[in-house]
PDB file of C-alpha atoms in Angstrom:
ATOM      1  CA  MET A   1      -8.266  20.030  20.987  1.00  0.00           C
ATOM      2  CA  ASP A   2      -4.994  21.927  20.508  1.00  0.00           C
ATOM      3  CA  VAL A   3      -3.389  25.108  21.364  1.00  0.00           C
ATOM      4  CA  GLY A   4      -0.053  26.159  19.859  1.00  0.00           C
ATOM      5  CA  TYR A   5       2.110  28.925  18.541  1.00  0.00           C
ATOM      6  CA  GLN A   6       3.464  29.071  15.172  1.00  0.00           C
ATOM      7  CA  PHE A   7       7.334  30.477  14.722  1.00  0.00           C
ATOM      8  CA  GLY A   8       7.189  32.674  11.448  1.00  0.00           C
ATOM      9  CA  THR A   9       6.322  30.412   8.417  1.00  0.00           C
ATOM     10  CA  THR A  10       8.390  27.281   9.091  1.00  0.00           C
ATOM     11  CA  GLY A  11       7.817  26.259  12.607  1.00  0.00           C
ATOM     12  CA  GLU A  12       4.994  25.264  14.916  1.00  0.00           C
ATOM     13  CA  LEU A  13       4.625  24.054  18.619  1.00  0.00           C
ATOM     14  CA  ARG A  14       1.186  22.663  19.872  1.00  0.00           C
ATOM     15  CA  VAL A  15      -0.116  21.213  23.055  1.00  0.00           C
ATOM     16  CA  GLY A  16      -3.424  19.274  23.202  1.00  0.00           C
ATOM     17  CA  TYR A  17      -5.275  16.392  24.150  1.00  0.00           C
ATOM     18  CA  GLU A  18      -7.389  14.004  22.154  1.00  0.00           C
ATOM     19  CA  GLY A  19      -9.988  11.097  23.046  1.00  0.00           C
ATOM     20  CA  GLY A  20     -12.272   9.024  21.620  1.00  0.00           C
ATOM     21  CA  TRP A  21     -13.335   5.260  21.182  1.00  0.00           C
ATOM     22  CA  GLU A  22     -11.849   2.730  18.869  1.00  0.00           C
ATOM     23  CA  ARG A  23     -12.354  -0.631  17.659  1.00  0.00           C
ATOM     24  CA  PHE A  24      -9.767  -3.486  16.563  1.00  0.00           C
ATOM     25  CA  GLU A  25     -10.469  -6.528  14.784  1.00  0.00           C
ATOM     26  CA  ARG A  26      -8.041  -9.023  13.415  1.00  0.00           C
ATOM     27  CA  GLN A  27      -8.070  -9.832   9.696  1.00  0.00           C
ATOM     28  CA  ILE A  28      -5.137 -12.100   9.674  1.00  0.00           C
ATOM     29  CA  GLY A  29      -3.201 -14.020  12.170  1.00  0.00           C
ATOM     30  CA  THR A  30      -4.102 -15.922  15.287  1.00  0.00           C
ATOM     31  CA  PRO A  31      -6.257 -14.594  18.273  1.00  0.00           C
ATOM     32  CA  ASN A  32      -3.384 -15.224  20.896  1.00  0.00           C
ATOM     33  CA  GLU A  33      -1.347 -12.738  19.001  1.00  0.00           C
ATOM     34  CA  LEU A  34      -3.714 -10.189  17.619  1.00  0.00           C
ATOM     35  CA  PRO A  35      -6.949 -10.083  19.645  1.00  0.00           C
ATOM     36  CA  SER A  36     -10.062  -8.256  18.858  1.00  0.00           C
ATOM     37  CA  PHE A  37     -11.016  -5.642  21.261  1.00  0.00           C
ATOM     38  CA  SER A  38     -12.737  -2.044  21.608  1.00  0.00           C
ATOM     39  CA  GLY A  39     -12.821   0.754  24.071  1.00  0.00           C
ATOM     40  CA  ALA A  40     -12.218   4.377  24.938  1.00  0.00           C
ATOM     41  CA  TYR A  41      -8.716   5.941  24.685  1.00  0.00           C
ATOM     42  CA  GLY A  42      -7.365   9.382  25.706  1.00  0.00           C
ATOM     43  CA  ASP A  43      -4.020  11.021  25.513  1.00  0.00           C
ATOM     44  CA  THR A  44      -2.004  14.192  26.200  1.00  0.00           C
ATOM     45  CA  ARG A  45       0.107  14.952  23.127  1.00  0.00           C
ATOM     46  CA  VAL A  46       2.987  17.548  22.606  1.00  0.00           C
ATOM     47  CA  GLN A  47       4.117  18.074  18.746  1.00  0.00           C
ATOM     48  CA  TYR A  48       6.790  20.260  17.318  1.00  0.00           C
ATOM     49  CA  LYS A  49       7.347  20.834  13.301  1.00  0.00           C
ATOM     50  CA  LEU A  50       9.864  22.728  11.486  1.00  0.00           C
ATOM     51  CA  ASP A  51       9.299  22.524   7.672  1.00  0.00           C
ATOM     52  CA  ARG A  52      12.002  24.481   5.442  1.00  0.00           C
ATOM     53  CA  LEU A  53      11.334  22.018   2.293  1.00  0.00           C
ATOM     54  CA  ASP A  54      11.017  23.558  -1.129  1.00  0.00           C
ATOM     55  CA  ASP A  55       8.305  21.467  -2.157  1.00  0.00           C
ATOM     56  CA  ALA A  56       5.521  19.623  -0.472  1.00  0.00           C
ATOM     57  CA  VAL A  57       5.441  16.658  -2.906  1.00  0.00           C
ATOM     58  CA  ILE A  58       8.906  16.119  -4.313  1.00  0.00           C
ATOM     59  CA  PRO A  59      11.331  18.191  -2.263  1.00  0.00           C
ATOM     60  CA  ARG A  60      14.415  18.979  -3.764  1.00  0.00           C
ATOM     61  CA  ALA A  61      16.147  21.360  -0.974  1.00  0.00           C
ATOM     62  CA  GLY A  62      15.603  21.818   2.550  1.00  0.00           C
ATOM     63  CA  GLN A  63      14.817  20.488   5.949  1.00  0.00           C
ATOM     64  CA  ASN A  64      11.854  18.817   7.631  1.00  0.00           C
ATOM     65  CA  LEU A  65      11.705  18.007  11.439  1.00  0.00           C
ATOM     66  CA  GLN A  66       8.870  16.566  13.248  1.00  0.00           C
ATOM     67  CA  ALA A  67       8.849  15.543  17.134  1.00  0.00           C
ATOM     68  CA  ASP A  68       5.729  14.096  18.536  1.00  0.00           C
ATOM     69  CA  PHE A  69       5.591  13.166  22.500  1.00  0.00           C
ATOM     70  CA  GLN A  70       2.128  11.349  23.616  1.00  0.00           C
ATOM     71  CA  TRP A  71       1.234  10.036  27.196  1.00  0.00           C
ATOM     72  CA  THR A  72      -1.560   7.557  26.894  1.00  0.00           C
ATOM     73  CA  ASN A  73      -3.817   7.899  30.193  1.00  0.00           C
ATOM     74  CA  THR A  74      -6.840   5.713  28.875  1.00  0.00           C
ATOM     75  CA  SER A  75      -6.489   2.765  26.720  1.00  0.00           C
ATOM     76  CA  PRO A  76      -8.972  -0.322  25.454  1.00  0.00           C
ATOM     77  CA  PHE A  77      -5.956  -2.582  25.965  1.00  0.00           C
ATOM     78  CA  ALA A  78      -3.194  -1.228  28.097  1.00  0.00           C
ATOM     79  CA  THR A  79      -3.955  -1.371  31.841  1.00  0.00           C
ATOM     80  CA  LYS A  80      -1.491   1.396  32.863  1.00  0.00           C
ATOM     81  CA  PRO A  81      -0.494   4.782  31.474  1.00  0.00           C
ATOM     82  CA  TYR A  82       2.355   4.663  28.832  1.00  0.00           C
ATOM     83  CA  PRO A  83       4.455   7.460  26.949  1.00  0.00           C
ATOM     84  CA  VAL A  84       5.179   7.359  23.072  1.00  0.00           C
ATOM     85  CA  LEU A  85       7.917   9.471  21.557  1.00  0.00           C
ATOM     86  CA  GLU A  86       8.526   9.732  17.821  1.00  0.00           C
ATOM     87  CA  ILE A  87      10.907  11.852  15.720  1.00  0.00           C
ATOM     88  CA  ALA A  88      11.379  12.308  11.851  1.00  0.00           C
ATOM     89  CA  SER A  89      14.238  14.187  10.210  1.00  0.00           C
ATOM     90  CA  GLN A  90      14.319  14.949   6.295  1.00  0.00           C
ATOM     91  CA  ASN A  91      17.292  16.568   4.996  1.00  0.00           C
ATOM     92  CA  TYR A  92      17.488  17.205   1.158  1.00  0.00           C
ATOM     93  CA  PHE A  93      20.505  18.571  -0.695  1.00  0.00           C
ATOM     94  CA  ARG A  94      20.535  19.852  -4.194  1.00  0.00           C
ATOM     95  CA  LEU A  95      23.540  19.017  -6.133  1.00  0.00           C
ATOM     96  CA  ASN A  96      22.810  20.854  -9.343  1.00  0.00           C
ATOM     97  CA  GLU A  97      19.856  21.949 -11.183  1.00  0.00           C
ATOM     98  CA  PRO A  98      18.495  18.302 -12.061  1.00  0.00           C
ATOM     99  CA  SER A  99      19.685  16.210  -9.081  1.00  0.00           C
ATOM    100  CA  SER A 100      19.379  16.031  -5.340  1.00  0.00           C
ATOM    101  CA  VAL A 101      20.424  13.671  -2.599  1.00  0.00           C
ATOM    102  CA  PHE A 102      18.524  13.267   0.794  1.00  0.00           C
ATOM    103  CA  ILE A 103      19.372  11.500   4.052  1.00  0.00           C
ATOM    104  CA  ASN A 104      16.357  10.782   6.522  1.00  0.00           C
ATOM    105  CA  GLY A 105      16.451   9.500   9.811  1.00  0.00           C
ATOM    106  CA  PHE A 106      13.252   8.305  11.744  1.00  0.00           C
ATOM    107  CA  GLY A 107      13.083   6.651  15.419  1.00  0.00           C
ATOM    108  CA  GLY A 108      10.233   5.857  17.848  1.00  0.00           C
ATOM    109  CA  THR A 109       9.891   4.517  21.318  1.00  0.00           C
ATOM    110  CA  THR A 110       7.787   3.519  24.105  1.00  0.00           C
ATOM    111  CA  LEU A 111      10.774   4.094  26.735  1.00  0.00           C
ATOM    112  CA  ASP A 112      10.166   0.450  27.467  1.00  0.00           C
ATOM    113  CA  TYR A 113       6.776   0.805  28.975  1.00  0.00           C
ATOM    114  CA  GLU A 114       4.221  -2.149  28.467  1.00  0.00           C
ATOM    115  CA  THR A 115       1.655  -1.034  25.957  1.00  0.00           C
ATOM    116  CA  GLY A 116      -0.498  -4.260  25.130  1.00  0.00           C
ATOM    117  CA  LEU A 117       0.078  -3.353  21.313  1.00  0.00           C
ATOM    118  CA  PRO A 118       2.667  -2.292  18.989  1.00  0.00           C
ATOM    119  CA  GLN A 119       2.411   1.503  18.693  1.00  0.00           C
ATOM    120  CA  PHE A 120       4.536   1.761  15.542  1.00  0.00           C
ATOM    121  CA  SER A 121       4.419  -0.051  12.121  1.00  0.00           C
ATOM    122  CA  LEU A 122       6.781  -0.178   9.052  1.00  0.00           C
ATOM    123  CA  GLY A 123       6.307  -1.259   5.605  1.00  0.00           C
ATOM    124  CA  GLY A 124       4.439   0.531   2.762  1.00  0.00           C
ATOM    125  CA  SER A 125       4.899   3.383   0.349  1.00  0.00           C
ATOM    126  CA  GLN A 126       7.077   5.689   2.776  1.00  0.00           C
ATOM    127  CA  ARG A 127       8.906   3.734   5.238  1.00  0.00           C
ATOM    128  CA  LEU A 128      10.537  -0.022   4.083  1.00  0.00           C
ATOM    129  CA  VAL A 129       8.861   0.353   0.705  1.00  0.00           C
ATOM    130  CA  ALA A 130       9.657  -3.210   0.060  1.00  0.00           C
ATOM    131  CA  TYR A 131       7.591  -4.458   2.639  1.00  0.00           C
ATOM    132  CA  GLY A 132       3.788  -4.766   3.041  1.00  0.00           C
ATOM    133  CA  ILE A 133       1.576  -2.093   4.455  1.00  0.00           C
ATOM    134  CA  ASN A 134       2.166  -2.291   8.152  1.00  0.00           C
ATOM    135  CA  GLU A 135       4.075  -5.553   7.833  1.00  0.00           C
ATOM    136  CA  LEU A 136       6.581  -4.790  10.797  1.00  0.00           C
ATOM    137  CA  LEU A 137       4.753  -3.942  14.080  1.00  0.00           C
ATOM    138  CA  MET A 138       7.253  -2.787  17.042  1.00  0.00           C
ATOM    139  CA  ASP A 139       7.314  -0.469  20.205  1.00  0.00           C
ATOM    140  CA  LYS A 140      11.039   0.716  19.261  1.00  0.00           C
ATOM    141  CA  TYR A 141      12.547   1.514  15.986  1.00  0.00           C
ATOM    142  CA  PHE A 142      15.154   3.169  13.891  1.00  0.00           C
ATOM    143  CA  LEU A 143      15.261   3.937  10.418  1.00  0.00           C
ATOM    144  CA  PHE A 144      17.503   5.560   8.223  1.00  0.00           C
ATOM    145  CA  GLN A 145      17.024   6.413   4.425  1.00  0.00           C
ATOM    146  CA  LEU A 146      19.669   7.313   1.633  1.00  0.00           C
ATOM    147  CA  GLY A 147      18.285   8.332  -1.818  1.00  0.00           C
ATOM    148  CA  TYR A 148      18.939  10.215  -5.113  1.00  0.00           C
ATOM    149  CA  ILE A 149      16.327  12.031  -6.898  1.00  0.00           C
ATOM    150  CA  ARG A 150      17.055  13.632 -10.625  1.00  0.00           C
ATOM    151  CA  GLN A 151      14.654  15.422 -12.828  1.00  0.00           C
ATOM    152  CA  LEU A 152      14.253  13.908 -16.045  1.00  0.00           C
ATOM    153  CA  ALA A 153      11.752  16.038 -17.783  1.00  0.00           C
ATOM    154  CA  LYS A 154       9.624  18.942 -17.471  1.00  0.00           C
ATOM    155  CA  LEU A 155       5.844  18.763 -17.904  1.00  0.00           C
ATOM    156  CA  PRO A 156       3.747  21.713 -19.234  1.00  0.00           C
ATOM    157  CA  PRO A 157       2.144  23.731 -16.449  1.00  0.00           C
ATOM    158  CA  LEU A 158      -1.409  22.445 -17.106  1.00  0.00           C
ATOM    159  CA  LEU A 159      -0.124  18.995 -16.561  1.00  0.00           C
ATOM    160  CA  GLY A 160       2.027  18.971 -13.588  1.00  0.00           C
ATOM    161  CA  SER A 161       5.575  19.828 -12.644  1.00  0.00           C
ATOM    162  CA  GLY A 162       7.803  16.950 -14.277  1.00  0.00           C
ATOM    163  CA  ILE A 163       9.055  13.340 -14.451  1.00  0.00           C
ATOM    164  CA  TYR A 164      11.688  12.360 -11.988  1.00  0.00           C
ATOM    165  CA  PHE A 165      14.022   9.151 -11.059  1.00  0.00           C
ATOM    166  CA  LEU A 166      14.021   8.002  -7.508  1.00  0.00           C
ATOM    167  CA  GLY A 167      16.362   5.627  -6.105  1.00  0.00           C
ATOM    168  CA  ILE A 168      16.441   5.019  -2.098  1.00  0.00           C
ATOM    169  CA  TYR A 169      18.361   2.535   0.253  1.00  0.00           C
ATOM    170  CA  GLU A 170      16.735   1.973   3.691  1.00  0.00           C
ATOM    171  CA  ALA A 171      17.984   0.240   6.772  1.00  0.00           C
ATOM    172  CA  ALA A 172      16.250  -0.342   9.991  1.00  0.00           C
ATOM    173  CA  GLN A 173      16.389  -1.687  13.500  1.00  0.00           C
ATOM    174  CA  VAL A 174      13.048  -2.716  14.924  1.00  0.00           C
ATOM    175  CA  TYR A 175      12.255  -4.200  18.475  1.00  0.00           C
ATOM    176  CA  GLY A 176       9.234  -6.153  19.215  1.00  0.00           C
ATOM    177  CA  PRO A 177       7.130  -5.192  22.246  1.00  0.00           C
ATOM    178  CA  PRO A 178       8.483  -6.273  25.752  1.00  0.00           C
ATOM    179  CA  ASN A 179       6.833  -9.189  27.200  1.00  0.00           C
ATOM    180  CA  THR A 180       4.263 -10.063  24.202  1.00  0.00           C
ATOM    181  CA  MET A 181       4.110 -12.416  21.122  1.00  0.00           C
ATOM    182  CA  VAL A 182       2.717  -9.753  18.808  1.00  0.00           C
ATOM    183  CA  ASN A 183       5.895  -9.259  16.894  1.00  0.00           C
ATOM    184  CA  LYS A 184       8.611 -11.845  15.971  1.00  0.00           C
ATOM    185  CA  ALA A 185       9.929  -9.399  13.229  1.00  0.00           C
ATOM    186  CA  SER A 186      12.427  -7.755  15.184  1.00  0.00           C
ATOM    187  CA  GLY A 187      16.054  -7.613  13.583  1.00  0.00           C
ATOM    188  CA  PHE A 188      17.735  -5.428  10.914  1.00  0.00           C
ATOM    189  CA  PRO A 189      15.482  -5.407   7.758  1.00  0.00           C
ATOM    190  CA  THR A 190      16.717  -3.325   4.819  1.00  0.00           C
ATOM    191  CA  ASP A 191      15.720  -2.815   1.147  1.00  0.00           C
ATOM    192  CA  ALA A 192      16.529  -0.695  -1.703  1.00  0.00           C
ATOM    193  CA  ALA A 193      13.927   0.522  -4.638  1.00  0.00           C
ATOM    194  CA  ALA A 194      14.029   2.575  -7.657  1.00  0.00           C
ATOM    195  CA  GLY A 195      11.366   4.239  -9.954  1.00  0.00           C
ATOM    196  CA  ILE A 196       9.974   6.917 -11.657  1.00  0.00           C
ATOM    197  CA  VAL A 197       7.505   9.540 -10.496  1.00  0.00           C
ATOM    198  CA  ILE A 198       5.378  11.774 -12.450  1.00  0.00           C
ATOM    199  CA  ASN A 199       4.055  14.936 -10.592  1.00  0.00           C
ATOM    200  CA  THR A 200       1.186  15.564 -12.234  1.00  0.00           C
ATOM    201  CA  ILE A 201      -1.716  18.563 -11.422  1.00  0.00           C
ATOM    202  CA  PHE A 202      -3.699  15.530  -9.772  1.00  0.00           C
ATOM    203  CA  GLY A 203      -0.886  14.275  -7.539  1.00  0.00           C
ATOM    204  CA  PRO A 204       2.383  12.155  -7.998  1.00  0.00           C
ATOM    205  CA  VAL A 205       2.130   8.734  -9.937  1.00  0.00           C
ATOM    206  CA  GLU A 206       4.777   6.435  -9.220  1.00  0.00           C
ATOM    207  CA  ALA A 207       6.281   3.091 -10.843  1.00  0.00           C
ATOM    208  CA  ALA A 208       8.840   1.651  -8.965  1.00  0.00           C
ATOM    209  CA  TYR A 209      10.574  -1.955  -8.204  1.00  0.00           C
TER     210      TYR A 209
END
């Protein structure tokens, strides 16, 4: 349940409480590192969004900012309440009609509270794309992205908007949860990727390496 306020067509502030019941089951790894458990959870959250991007799928210009603060008072694993803070900033700059560059920054922390299990993950199609989905688990991280987008061709309106080249370089600093053995992958992971994105009327299709 949330209550909030909208600032024109680009900003939003909301405060609310969420709760429920969750169950975690280990698929890989050892029981000592990733135990299976279940129980009730509940948290109070505050969220602010600012969206000035020119496109929701493949933005070429504008800024997007999202800040989330969460205070968990009930958890099936943690023995004490704990906070979670995460901030994401995306910034796109158009160089000319076909080309744009972007600089993105992300960060999250539990403010050194012990949470029992990691609160953040990296890896997949959005952040640290060369890593597997949720391959890196952590309680604190910083991630920076530098990229280039160029429109190669336009599609007929009935098929979509266009075909784009996308290149990206990423660098992160990750920290494992304090006093736990859940994550041994702390360090300074980096990667780079390049690919072709076709923005169709059914959604984006990407082939990248």
